[in-house]
């Protein structure tokens, strides 16, 4: 009986710790990218991922996420510079609006993306590295591989 109690307690502590790290990563995404994410944040205990349902945000007067369900996987590297690597993927069609100059450059203001994948790294100053970004819709395709800010 004691073993079950201690195993349950350890599992509960690991679950609470993983939720705390997920909430910290969620806050760091907003802080480092200087965005405010709204929508429902759905943590996944004991795993290095969480979800947003009906997520919305605007990023630096360039793009506005109108609505999307997305999955965020993360890896934290506290030893070499407190980097957070994010792998973001859509779970439903993504509605975006390009703002300002980006709207003129892309030739479209509103786009529905069928596929969105982003693999990026954040450091304490913001976006540090882009490993890959892929966005695809019937009228718009965008792809970046390995780029440093």
PDB file of N, CA and C in Angstrom, residues 8-98:
ATOM      1  N   UNK A   8       2.126   7.124  -6.523  1.00  0.00           N
ATOM      2  CA  UNK A   8       1.108   8.127  -6.859  1.00  0.00           C
ATOM      3  C   UNK A   8       1.566   9.536  -6.532  1.00  0.00           C
ATOM      4  N   UNK A   9       2.237   9.695  -5.403  1.00  0.00           N
ATOM      5  CA  UNK A   9       2.745  11.006  -5.006  1.00  0.00           C
ATOM      6  C   UNK A   9       3.815  11.494  -5.978  1.00  0.00           C
ATOM      7  N   UNK A  10       4.734  10.619  -6.371  1.00  0.00           N
ATOM      8  CA  UNK A  10       5.783  10.987  -7.331  1.00  0.00           C
ATOM      9  C   UNK A  10       5.155  11.378  -8.663  1.00  0.00           C
ATOM     10  N   UNK A  11       4.182  10.601  -9.128  1.00  0.00           N
ATOM     11  CA  UNK A  11       3.493  10.907 -10.377  1.00  0.00           C
ATOM     12  C   UNK A  11       2.770  12.252 -10.289  1.00  0.00           C
ATOM     13  N   UNK A  12       2.136  12.502  -9.175  1.00  0.00           N
ATOM     14  CA  UNK A  12       1.444  13.780  -8.963  1.00  0.00           C
ATOM     15  C   UNK A  12       2.435  14.946  -8.975  1.00  0.00           C
ATOM     16  N   UNK A  13       3.582  14.788  -8.329  1.00  0.00           N
ATOM     17  CA  UNK A  13       4.589  15.847  -8.301  1.00  0.00           C
ATOM     18  C   UNK A  13       5.182  16.098  -9.692  1.00  0.00           C
ATOM     19  N   UNK A  14       5.468  15.026 -10.437  1.00  0.00           N
ATOM     20  CA  UNK A  14       5.971  15.202 -11.804  1.00  0.00           C
ATOM     21  C   UNK A  14       4.931  15.883 -12.683  1.00  0.00           C
ATOM     22  N   UNK A  15       3.678  15.487 -12.530  1.00  0.00           N
ATOM     23  CA  UNK A  15       2.606  16.113 -13.306  1.00  0.00           C
ATOM     24  C   UNK A  15       2.482  17.595 -12.989  1.00  0.00           C
ATOM     25  N   UNK A  16       2.526  17.946 -11.699  1.00  0.00           N
ATOM     26  CA  UNK A  16       2.441  19.357 -11.308  1.00  0.00           C
ATOM     27  C   UNK A  16       3.656  20.130 -11.815  1.00  0.00           C
ATOM     28  N   UNK A  17       4.830  19.514 -11.749  1.00  0.00           N
ATOM     29  CA  UNK A  17       6.043  20.166 -12.258  1.00  0.00           C
ATOM     30  C   UNK A  17       5.975  20.404 -13.754  1.00  0.00           C
ATOM     31  N   UNK A  18       5.466  19.412 -14.497  1.00  0.00           N
ATOM     32  CA  UNK A  18       5.372  19.586 -15.944  1.00  0.00           C
ATOM     33  C   UNK A  18       4.357  20.668 -16.300  1.00  0.00           C
ATOM     34  N   UNK A  19       3.272  20.773 -15.556  1.00  0.00           N
ATOM     35  CA  UNK A  19       2.298  21.842 -15.793  1.00  0.00           C
ATOM     36  C   UNK A  19       2.910  23.214 -15.514  1.00  0.00           C
ATOM     37  N   UNK A  20       3.735  23.291 -14.482  1.00  0.00           N
ATOM     38  CA  UNK A  20       4.399  24.562 -14.166  1.00  0.00           C
ATOM     39  C   UNK A  20       5.353  24.966 -15.288  1.00  0.00           C
ATOM     40  N   UNK A  21       6.107  24.010 -15.829  1.00  0.00           N
ATOM     41  CA  UNK A  21       7.023  24.306 -16.939  1.00  0.00           C
ATOM     42  C   UNK A  21       6.230  24.717 -18.175  1.00  0.00           C
ATOM     43  N   UNK A  22       5.123  24.032 -18.457  1.00  0.00           N
ATOM     44  CA  UNK A  22       4.293  24.394 -19.611  1.00  0.00           C
ATOM     45  C   UNK A  22       3.755  25.816 -19.479  1.00  0.00           C
ATOM     46  N   UNK A  23       3.306  26.168 -18.291  1.00  0.00           N
ATOM     47  CA  UNK A  23       2.781  27.523 -18.087  1.00  0.00           C
ATOM     48  C   UNK A  23       3.910  28.550 -18.235  1.00  0.00           C
ATOM     49  N   UNK A  24       5.112  28.220 -17.765  1.00  0.00           N
ATOM     50  CA  UNK A  24       6.258  29.115 -17.912  1.00  0.00           C
ATOM     51  C   UNK A  24       6.587  29.303 -19.397  1.00  0.00           C
ATOM     52  N   UNK A  25       6.606  28.206 -20.183  1.00  0.00           N
ATOM     53  CA  UNK A  25       6.884  28.292 -21.620  1.00  0.00           C
ATOM     54  C   UNK A  25       5.812  29.139 -22.307  1.00  0.00           C
ATOM     55  N   UNK A  26       4.555  28.927 -21.963  1.00  0.00           N
ATOM     56  CA  UNK A  26       3.448  29.716 -22.510  1.00  0.00           C
ATOM     57  C   UNK A  26       3.680  31.211 -22.248  1.00  0.00           C
ATOM     58  N   UNK A  27       4.082  31.559 -21.047  1.00  0.00           N
ATOM     59  CA  UNK A  27       4.377  32.952 -20.712  1.00  0.00           C
ATOM     60  C   UNK A  27       5.601  33.479 -21.451  1.00  0.00           C
ATOM     61  N   UNK A  28       6.627  32.640 -21.593  1.00  0.00           N
ATOM     62  CA  UNK A  28       7.844  33.070 -22.284  1.00  0.00           C
ATOM     63  C   UNK A  28       7.602  33.299 -23.775  1.00  0.00           C
ATOM     64  N   UNK A  29       6.740  32.511 -24.395  1.00  0.00           N
ATOM     65  CA  UNK A  29       6.398  32.741 -25.806  1.00  0.00           C
ATOM     66  C   UNK A  29       5.822  34.146 -25.957  1.00  0.00           C
ATOM     67  N   UNK A  30       4.895  34.498 -25.084  1.00  0.00           N
ATOM     68  CA  UNK A  30       4.274  35.824 -25.160  1.00  0.00           C
ATOM     69  C   UNK A  30       5.284  36.936 -24.872  1.00  0.00           C
ATOM     70  N   UNK A  31       6.114  36.726 -23.875  1.00  0.00           N
ATOM     71  CA  UNK A  31       7.094  37.746 -23.486  1.00  0.00           C
ATOM     72  C   UNK A  31       8.175  37.923 -24.562  1.00  0.00           C
ATOM     73  N   UNK A  32       8.742  36.832 -25.036  1.00  0.00           N
ATOM     74  CA  UNK A  32       9.875  36.910 -25.961  1.00  0.00           C
ATOM     75  C   UNK A  32       9.468  37.346 -27.362  1.00  0.00           C
ATOM     76  N   UNK A  33       8.258  37.004 -27.794  1.00  0.00           N
ATOM     77  CA  UNK A  33       7.783  37.430 -29.107  1.00  0.00           C
ATOM     78  C   UNK A  33       6.966  38.721 -29.036  1.00  0.00           C
ATOM     79  N   UNK A  34       6.752  39.203 -27.826  1.00  0.00           N
ATOM     80  CA  UNK A  34       5.979  40.419 -27.592  1.00  0.00           C
ATOM     81  C   UNK A  34       4.590  40.330 -28.211  1.00  0.00           C
ATOM     82  N   UNK A  35       3.885  39.243 -27.863  1.00  0.00           N
ATOM     83  CA  UNK A  35       2.519  39.045 -28.321  1.00  0.00           C
ATOM     84  C   UNK A  35       1.637  38.705 -27.133  1.00  0.00           C
ATOM     85  N   UNK A  36       0.345  38.863 -27.299  1.00  0.00           N
ATOM     86  CA  UNK A  36      -0.638  38.438 -26.305  1.00  0.00           C
ATOM     87  C   UNK A  36      -1.521  37.403 -26.982  1.00  0.00           C
ATOM     88  N   UNK A  37      -1.440  36.171 -26.515  1.00  0.00           N
ATOM     89  CA  UNK A  37      -2.211  35.080 -27.091  1.00  0.00           C
ATOM     90  C   UNK A  37      -3.511  34.947 -26.319  1.00  0.00           C
ATOM     91  N   UNK A  38      -4.618  34.928 -27.059  1.00  0.00           N
ATOM     92  CA  UNK A  38      -5.895  34.646 -26.415  1.00  0.00           C
ATOM     93  C   UNK A  38      -6.428  33.342 -26.987  1.00  0.00           C
ATOM     94  N   UNK A  39      -7.402  32.783 -26.332  1.00  0.00           N
ATOM     95  CA  UNK A  39      -7.936  31.484 -26.693  1.00  0.00           C
ATOM     96  C   UNK A  39      -7.778  30.548 -25.510  1.00  0.00           C
ATOM     97  N   UNK A  40      -8.156  29.315 -25.684  1.00  0.00           N
ATOM     98  CA  UNK A  40      -8.094  28.353 -24.594  1.00  0.00           C
ATOM     99  C   UNK A  40      -6.766  27.614 -24.612  1.00  0.00           C
ATOM    100  N   UNK A  41      -5.999  27.748 -23.527  1.00  0.00           N
ATOM    101  CA  UNK A  41      -4.731  27.044 -23.368  1.00  0.00           C
ATOM    102  C   UNK A  41      -5.031  25.696 -22.732  1.00  0.00           C
ATOM    103  N   UNK A  42      -4.578  24.613 -23.372  1.00  0.00           N
ATOM    104  CA  UNK A  42      -4.859  23.263 -22.882  1.00  0.00           C
ATOM    105  C   UNK A  42      -3.533  22.558 -22.609  1.00  0.00           C
ATOM    106  N   UNK A  43      -3.123  22.469 -21.344  1.00  0.00           N
ATOM    107  CA  UNK A  43      -1.868  21.783 -21.016  1.00  0.00           C
ATOM    108  C   UNK A  43      -2.040  20.262 -21.102  1.00  0.00           C
ATOM    109  N   UNK A  44      -0.922  19.563 -21.290  1.00  0.00           N
ATOM    110  CA  UNK A  44      -0.904  18.101 -21.332  1.00  0.00           C
ATOM    111  C   UNK A  44       0.091  17.644 -20.265  1.00  0.00           C
ATOM    112  N   UNK A  45      -0.398  17.180 -19.109  1.00  0.00           N
ATOM    113  CA  UNK A  45       0.510  16.780 -18.031  1.00  0.00           C
ATOM    114  C   UNK A  45       1.496  15.691 -18.466  1.00  0.00           C
ATOM    115  N   UNK A  46       2.723  15.802 -17.978  1.00  0.00           N
ATOM    116  CA  UNK A  46       3.807  14.844 -18.165  1.00  0.00           C
ATOM    117  C   UNK A  46       4.384  14.813 -19.571  1.00  0.00           C
ATOM    118  N   UNK A  47       3.919  15.647 -20.479  1.00  0.00           N
ATOM    119  CA  UNK A  47       4.475  15.706 -21.827  1.00  0.00           C
ATOM    120  C   UNK A  47       4.962  17.127 -22.102  1.00  0.00           C
ATOM    121  N   UNK A  48       5.861  17.275 -23.057  1.00  0.00           N
ATOM    122  CA  UNK A  48       6.411  18.592 -23.382  1.00  0.00           C
ATOM    123  C   UNK A  48       5.620  19.228 -24.528  1.00  0.00           C
ATOM    124  N   UNK A  49       4.310  19.334 -24.342  1.00  0.00           N
ATOM    125  CA  UNK A  49       3.449  19.951 -25.349  1.00  0.00           C
ATOM    126  C   UNK A  49       2.196  20.499 -24.692  1.00  0.00           C
ATOM    127  N   UNK A  50       1.586  21.447 -25.388  1.00  0.00           N
ATOM    128  CA  UNK A  50       0.278  21.944 -24.995  1.00  0.00           C
ATOM    129  C   UNK A  50      -0.440  22.406 -26.250  1.00  0.00           C
ATOM    130  N   UNK A  51      -1.711  22.697 -26.103  1.00  0.00           N
ATOM    131  CA  UNK A  51      -2.552  23.066 -27.236  1.00  0.00           C
ATOM    132  C   UNK A  51      -3.213  24.412 -26.980  1.00  0.00           C
ATOM    133  N   UNK A  52      -3.547  25.090 -28.062  1.00  0.00           N
ATOM    134  CA  UNK A  52      -4.394  26.277 -28.012  1.00  0.00           C
ATOM    135  C   UNK A  52      -5.615  25.993 -28.863  1.00  0.00           C
ATOM    136  N   UNK A  53      -6.787  26.196 -28.299  1.00  0.00           N
ATOM    137  CA  UNK A  53      -8.023  26.116 -29.075  1.00  0.00           C
ATOM    138  C   UNK A  53      -8.478  27.531 -29.348  1.00  0.00           C
ATOM    139  N   UNK A  54      -8.831  27.786 -30.597  1.00  0.00           N
ATOM    140  CA  UNK A  54      -9.298  29.108 -31.034  1.00  0.00           C
ATOM    141  C   UNK A  54      -8.290  30.200 -30.650  1.00  0.00           C
ATOM    142  N   UNK A  55      -7.022  29.932 -30.930  1.00  0.00           N
ATOM    143  CA  UNK A  55      -5.949  30.881 -30.609  1.00  0.00           C
ATOM    144  C   UNK A  55      -6.052  32.129 -31.481  1.00  0.00           C
ATOM    145  N   UNK A  56      -5.680  33.259 -30.897  1.00  0.00           N
ATOM    146  CA  UNK A  56      -5.652  34.539 -31.607  1.00  0.00           C
ATOM    147  C   UNK A  56      -4.463  35.340 -31.089  1.00  0.00           C
ATOM    148  N   UNK A  57      -3.769  36.043 -32.017  1.00  0.00           N
ATOM    149  CA  UNK A  57      -2.730  36.978 -31.612  1.00  0.00           C
ATOM    150  C   UNK A  57      -2.335  37.831 -32.798  1.00  0.00           C
ATOM    151  N   UNK A  58      -1.622  38.914 -32.521  1.00  0.00           N
ATOM    152  CA  UNK A  58      -1.053  39.764 -33.552  1.00  0.00           C
ATOM    153  C   UNK A  58       0.435  39.875 -33.271  1.00  0.00           C
ATOM    154  N   UNK A  59       1.266  39.784 -34.343  1.00  0.00           N
ATOM    155  CA  UNK A  59       2.714  39.823 -34.158  1.00  0.00           C
ATOM    156  C   UNK A  59       3.311  40.984 -34.935  1.00  0.00           C
ATOM    157  N   UNK A  60       3.809  41.960 -34.210  1.00  0.00           N
ATOM    158  CA  UNK A  60       4.609  43.080 -34.722  1.00  0.00           C
ATOM    159  C   UNK A  60       4.039  43.753 -35.968  1.00  0.00           C
ATOM    160  N   UNK A  61       2.763  43.991 -36.012  1.00  0.00           N
ATOM    161  CA  UNK A  61       2.124  44.662 -37.146  1.00  0.00           C
ATOM    162  C   UNK A  61       2.446  43.985 -38.484  1.00  0.00           C
ATOM    163  N   UNK A  62       2.674  42.669 -38.455  1.00  0.00           N
ATOM    164  CA  UNK A  62       2.985  41.924 -39.680  1.00  0.00           C
ATOM    165  C   UNK A  62       1.905  40.897 -40.001  1.00  0.00           C
ATOM    166  N   UNK A  63       1.488  40.167 -38.987  1.00  0.00           N
ATOM    167  CA  UNK A  63       0.492  39.121 -39.209  1.00  0.00           C
ATOM    168  C   UNK A  63      -0.403  39.008 -37.975  1.00  0.00           C
ATOM    169  N   UNK A  64      -1.671  38.743 -38.246  1.00  0.00           N
ATOM    170  CA  UNK A  64      -2.642  38.516 -37.180  1.00  0.00           C
ATOM    171  C   UNK A  64      -3.211  37.121 -37.365  1.00  0.00           C
ATOM    172  N   UNK A  65      -3.139  36.326 -36.324  1.00  0.00           N
ATOM    173  CA  UNK A  65      -3.778  35.024 -36.330  1.00  0.00           C
ATOM    174  C   UNK A  65      -5.211  35.259 -35.884  1.00  0.00           C
ATOM    175  N   UNK A  66      -6.151  35.043 -36.802  1.00  0.00           N
ATOM    176  CA  UNK A  66      -7.560  35.312 -36.502  1.00  0.00           C
ATOM    177  C   UNK A  66      -8.152  34.172 -35.687  1.00  0.00           C
ATOM    178  N   UNK A  67      -7.886  32.940 -36.112  1.00  0.00           N
ATOM    179  CA  UNK A  67      -8.339  31.783 -35.334  1.00  0.00           C
ATOM    180  C   UNK A  67      -7.620  30.523 -35.817  1.00  0.00           C
ATOM    181  N   UNK A  68      -7.299  29.656 -34.858  1.00  0.00           N
ATOM    182  CA  UNK A  68      -6.656  28.378 -35.176  1.00  0.00           C
ATOM    183  C   UNK A  68      -6.606  27.511 -33.931  1.00  0.00           C
ATOM    184  N   UNK A  69      -6.593  26.221 -34.154  1.00  0.00           N
ATOM    185  CA  UNK A  69      -6.292  25.256 -33.105  1.00  0.00           C
ATOM    186  C   UNK A  69      -4.879  24.771 -33.407  1.00  0.00           C
ATOM    187  N   UNK A  70      -3.959  24.982 -32.457  1.00  0.00           N
ATOM    188  CA  UNK A  70      -2.566  24.636 -32.713  1.00  0.00           C
ATOM    189  C   UNK A  70      -1.978  23.810 -31.574  1.00  0.00           C
ATOM    190  N   UNK A  71      -0.977  23.018 -31.935  1.00  0.00           N
ATOM    191  CA  UNK A  71      -0.219  22.225 -30.979  1.00  0.00           C
ATOM    192  C   UNK A  71       1.174  22.835 -30.880  1.00  0.00           C
ATOM    193  N   UNK A  72       1.674  22.989 -29.666  1.00  0.00           N
ATOM    194  CA  UNK A  72       3.005  23.530 -29.434  1.00  0.00           C
ATOM    195  C   UNK A  72       3.817  22.493 -28.666  1.00  0.00           C
ATOM    196  N   UNK A  73       4.884  21.987 -29.312  1.00  0.00           N
ATOM    197  CA  UNK A  73       5.846  21.121 -28.636  1.00  0.00           C
ATOM    198  C   UNK A  73       7.060  21.982 -28.323  1.00  0.00           C
ATOM    199  N   UNK A  74       7.724  21.711 -27.221  1.00  0.00           N
ATOM    200  CA  UNK A  74       8.854  22.557 -26.836  1.00  0.00           C
ATOM    201  C   UNK A  74       9.990  21.736 -26.237  1.00  0.00           C
ATOM    202  N   UNK A  75      11.185  22.324 -26.339  1.00  0.00           N
ATOM    203  CA  UNK A  75      12.379  21.802 -25.673  1.00  0.00           C
ATOM    204  C   UNK A  75      13.056  22.982 -25.003  1.00  0.00           C
ATOM    205  N   UNK A  76      13.315  22.876 -23.732  1.00  0.00           N
ATOM    206  CA  UNK A  76      13.991  23.949 -22.996  1.00  0.00           C
ATOM    207  C   UNK A  76      15.453  23.593 -22.803  1.00  0.00           C
ATOM    208  N   UNK A  77      16.330  24.547 -23.078  1.00  0.00           N
ATOM    209  CA  UNK A  77      17.762  24.372 -22.885  1.00  0.00           C
ATOM    210  C   UNK A  77      18.231  25.446 -21.910  1.00  0.00           C
ATOM    211  N   UNK A  78      18.211  25.116 -20.631  1.00  0.00           N
ATOM    212  CA  UNK A  78      18.554  26.091 -19.599  1.00  0.00           C
ATOM    213  C   UNK A  78      20.066  26.251 -19.445  1.00  0.00           C
ATOM    214  N   UNK A  79      20.837  25.293 -19.935  1.00  0.00           N
ATOM    215  CA  UNK A  79      22.282  25.314 -19.744  1.00  0.00           C
ATOM    216  C   UNK A  79      22.943  26.301 -20.691  1.00  0.00           C
ATOM    217  N   UNK A  80      22.602  26.248 -21.969  1.00  0.00           N
ATOM    218  CA  UNK A  80      23.282  27.114 -22.933  1.00  0.00           C
ATOM    219  C   UNK A  80      22.388  28.278 -23.377  1.00  0.00           C
ATOM    220  N   UNK A  81      22.166  29.189 -22.505  1.00  0.00           N
ATOM    221  CA  UNK A  81      21.517  30.435 -22.884  1.00  0.00           C
ATOM    222  C   UNK A  81      20.014  30.504 -22.744  1.00  0.00           C
ATOM    223  N   UNK A  82      19.409  29.592 -22.025  1.00  0.00           N
ATOM    224  CA  UNK A  82      17.959  29.620 -21.778  1.00  0.00           C
ATOM    225  C   UNK A  82      17.131  29.679 -23.063  1.00  0.00           C
ATOM    226  N   UNK A  83      17.509  28.896 -24.024  1.00  0.00           N
ATOM    227  CA  UNK A  83      16.764  28.830 -25.288  1.00  0.00           C
ATOM    228  C   UNK A  83      15.551  27.925 -25.138  1.00  0.00           C
ATOM    229  N   UNK A  84      14.523  28.255 -25.890  1.00  0.00           N
ATOM    230  CA  UNK A  84      13.340  27.407 -25.985  1.00  0.00           C
ATOM    231  C   UNK A  84      13.124  27.125 -27.465  1.00  0.00           C
ATOM    232  N   UNK A  85      13.128  25.874 -27.824  1.00  0.00           N
ATOM    233  CA  UNK A  85      12.847  25.505 -29.213  1.00  0.00           C
ATOM    234  C   UNK A  85      11.377  25.099 -29.291  1.00  0.00           C
ATOM    235  N   UNK A  86      10.674  25.688 -30.243  1.00  0.00           N
ATOM    236  CA  UNK A  86       9.243  25.447 -30.407  1.00  0.00           C
ATOM    237  C   UNK A  86       8.974  24.770 -31.731  1.00  0.00           C
ATOM    238  N   UNK A  87       8.113  23.788 -31.699  1.00  0.00           N
ATOM    239  CA  UNK A  87       7.621  23.156 -32.911  1.00  0.00           C
ATOM    240  C   UNK A  87       6.107  23.338 -32.878  1.00  0.00           C
ATOM    241  N   UNK A  88       5.601  24.157 -33.795  1.00  0.00           N
ATOM    242  CA  UNK A  88       4.194  24.539 -33.804  1.00  0.00           C
ATOM    243  C   UNK A  88       3.538  23.956 -35.043  1.00  0.00           C
ATOM    244  N   UNK A  89       2.359  23.351 -34.862  1.00  0.00           N
ATOM    245  CA  UNK A  89       1.655  22.752 -35.986  1.00  0.00           C
ATOM    246  C   UNK A  89       0.158  22.959 -35.796  1.00  0.00           C
ATOM    247  N   UNK A  90      -0.522  23.236 -36.920  1.00  0.00           N
ATOM    248  CA  UNK A  90      -1.961  23.453 -36.828  1.00  0.00           C
ATOM    249  C   UNK A  90      -2.712  22.137 -36.656  1.00  0.00           C
ATOM    250  N   UNK A  91      -3.840  22.227 -35.967  1.00  0.00           N
ATOM    251  CA  UNK A  91      -4.748  21.097 -35.780  1.00  0.00           C
ATOM    252  C   UNK A  91      -6.042  21.307 -36.561  1.00  0.00           C
ATOM    253  N   UNK A  92      -6.218  22.502 -37.100  1.00  0.00           N
ATOM    254  CA  UNK A  92      -7.392  22.872 -37.893  1.00  0.00           C
ATOM    255  C   UNK A  92      -6.942  23.947 -38.871  1.00  0.00           C
ATOM    256  N   UNK A  93      -7.767  24.301 -39.850  1.00  0.00           N
ATOM    257  CA  UNK A  93      -7.380  25.397 -40.751  1.00  0.00           C
ATOM    258  C   UNK A  93      -7.061  26.674 -39.966  1.00  0.00           C
ATOM    259  N   UNK A  94      -6.063  27.399 -40.442  1.00  0.00           N
ATOM    260  CA  UNK A  94      -5.566  28.593 -39.759  1.00  0.00           C
ATOM    261  C   UNK A  94      -5.984  29.821 -40.561  1.00  0.00           C
ATOM    262  N   UNK A  95      -6.723  30.715 -39.936  1.00  0.00           N
ATOM    263  CA  UNK A  95      -7.125  31.964 -40.582  1.00  0.00           C
ATOM    264  C   UNK A  95      -6.179  33.073 -40.153  1.00  0.00           C
ATOM    265  N   UNK A  96      -5.495  33.675 -41.135  1.00  0.00           N
ATOM    266  CA  UNK A  96      -4.542  34.751 -40.845  1.00  0.00           C
ATOM    267  C   UNK A  96      -4.874  35.982 -41.678  1.00  0.00           C
ATOM    268  N   UNK A  97      -4.436  37.117 -41.171  1.00  0.00           N
ATOM    269  CA  UNK A  97      -4.540  38.378 -41.899  1.00  0.00           C
ATOM    270  C   UNK A  97      -3.157  39.003 -41.909  1.00  0.00           C
ATOM    271  N   UNK A  98      -2.668  39.312 -43.106  1.00  0.00           N
ATOM    272  CA  UNK A  98      -1.391  40.002 -43.223  1.00  0.00           C
ATOM    273  C   UNK A  98      -1.634  41.490 -43.025  1.00  0.00           C
TER     274      UNK A  98
END
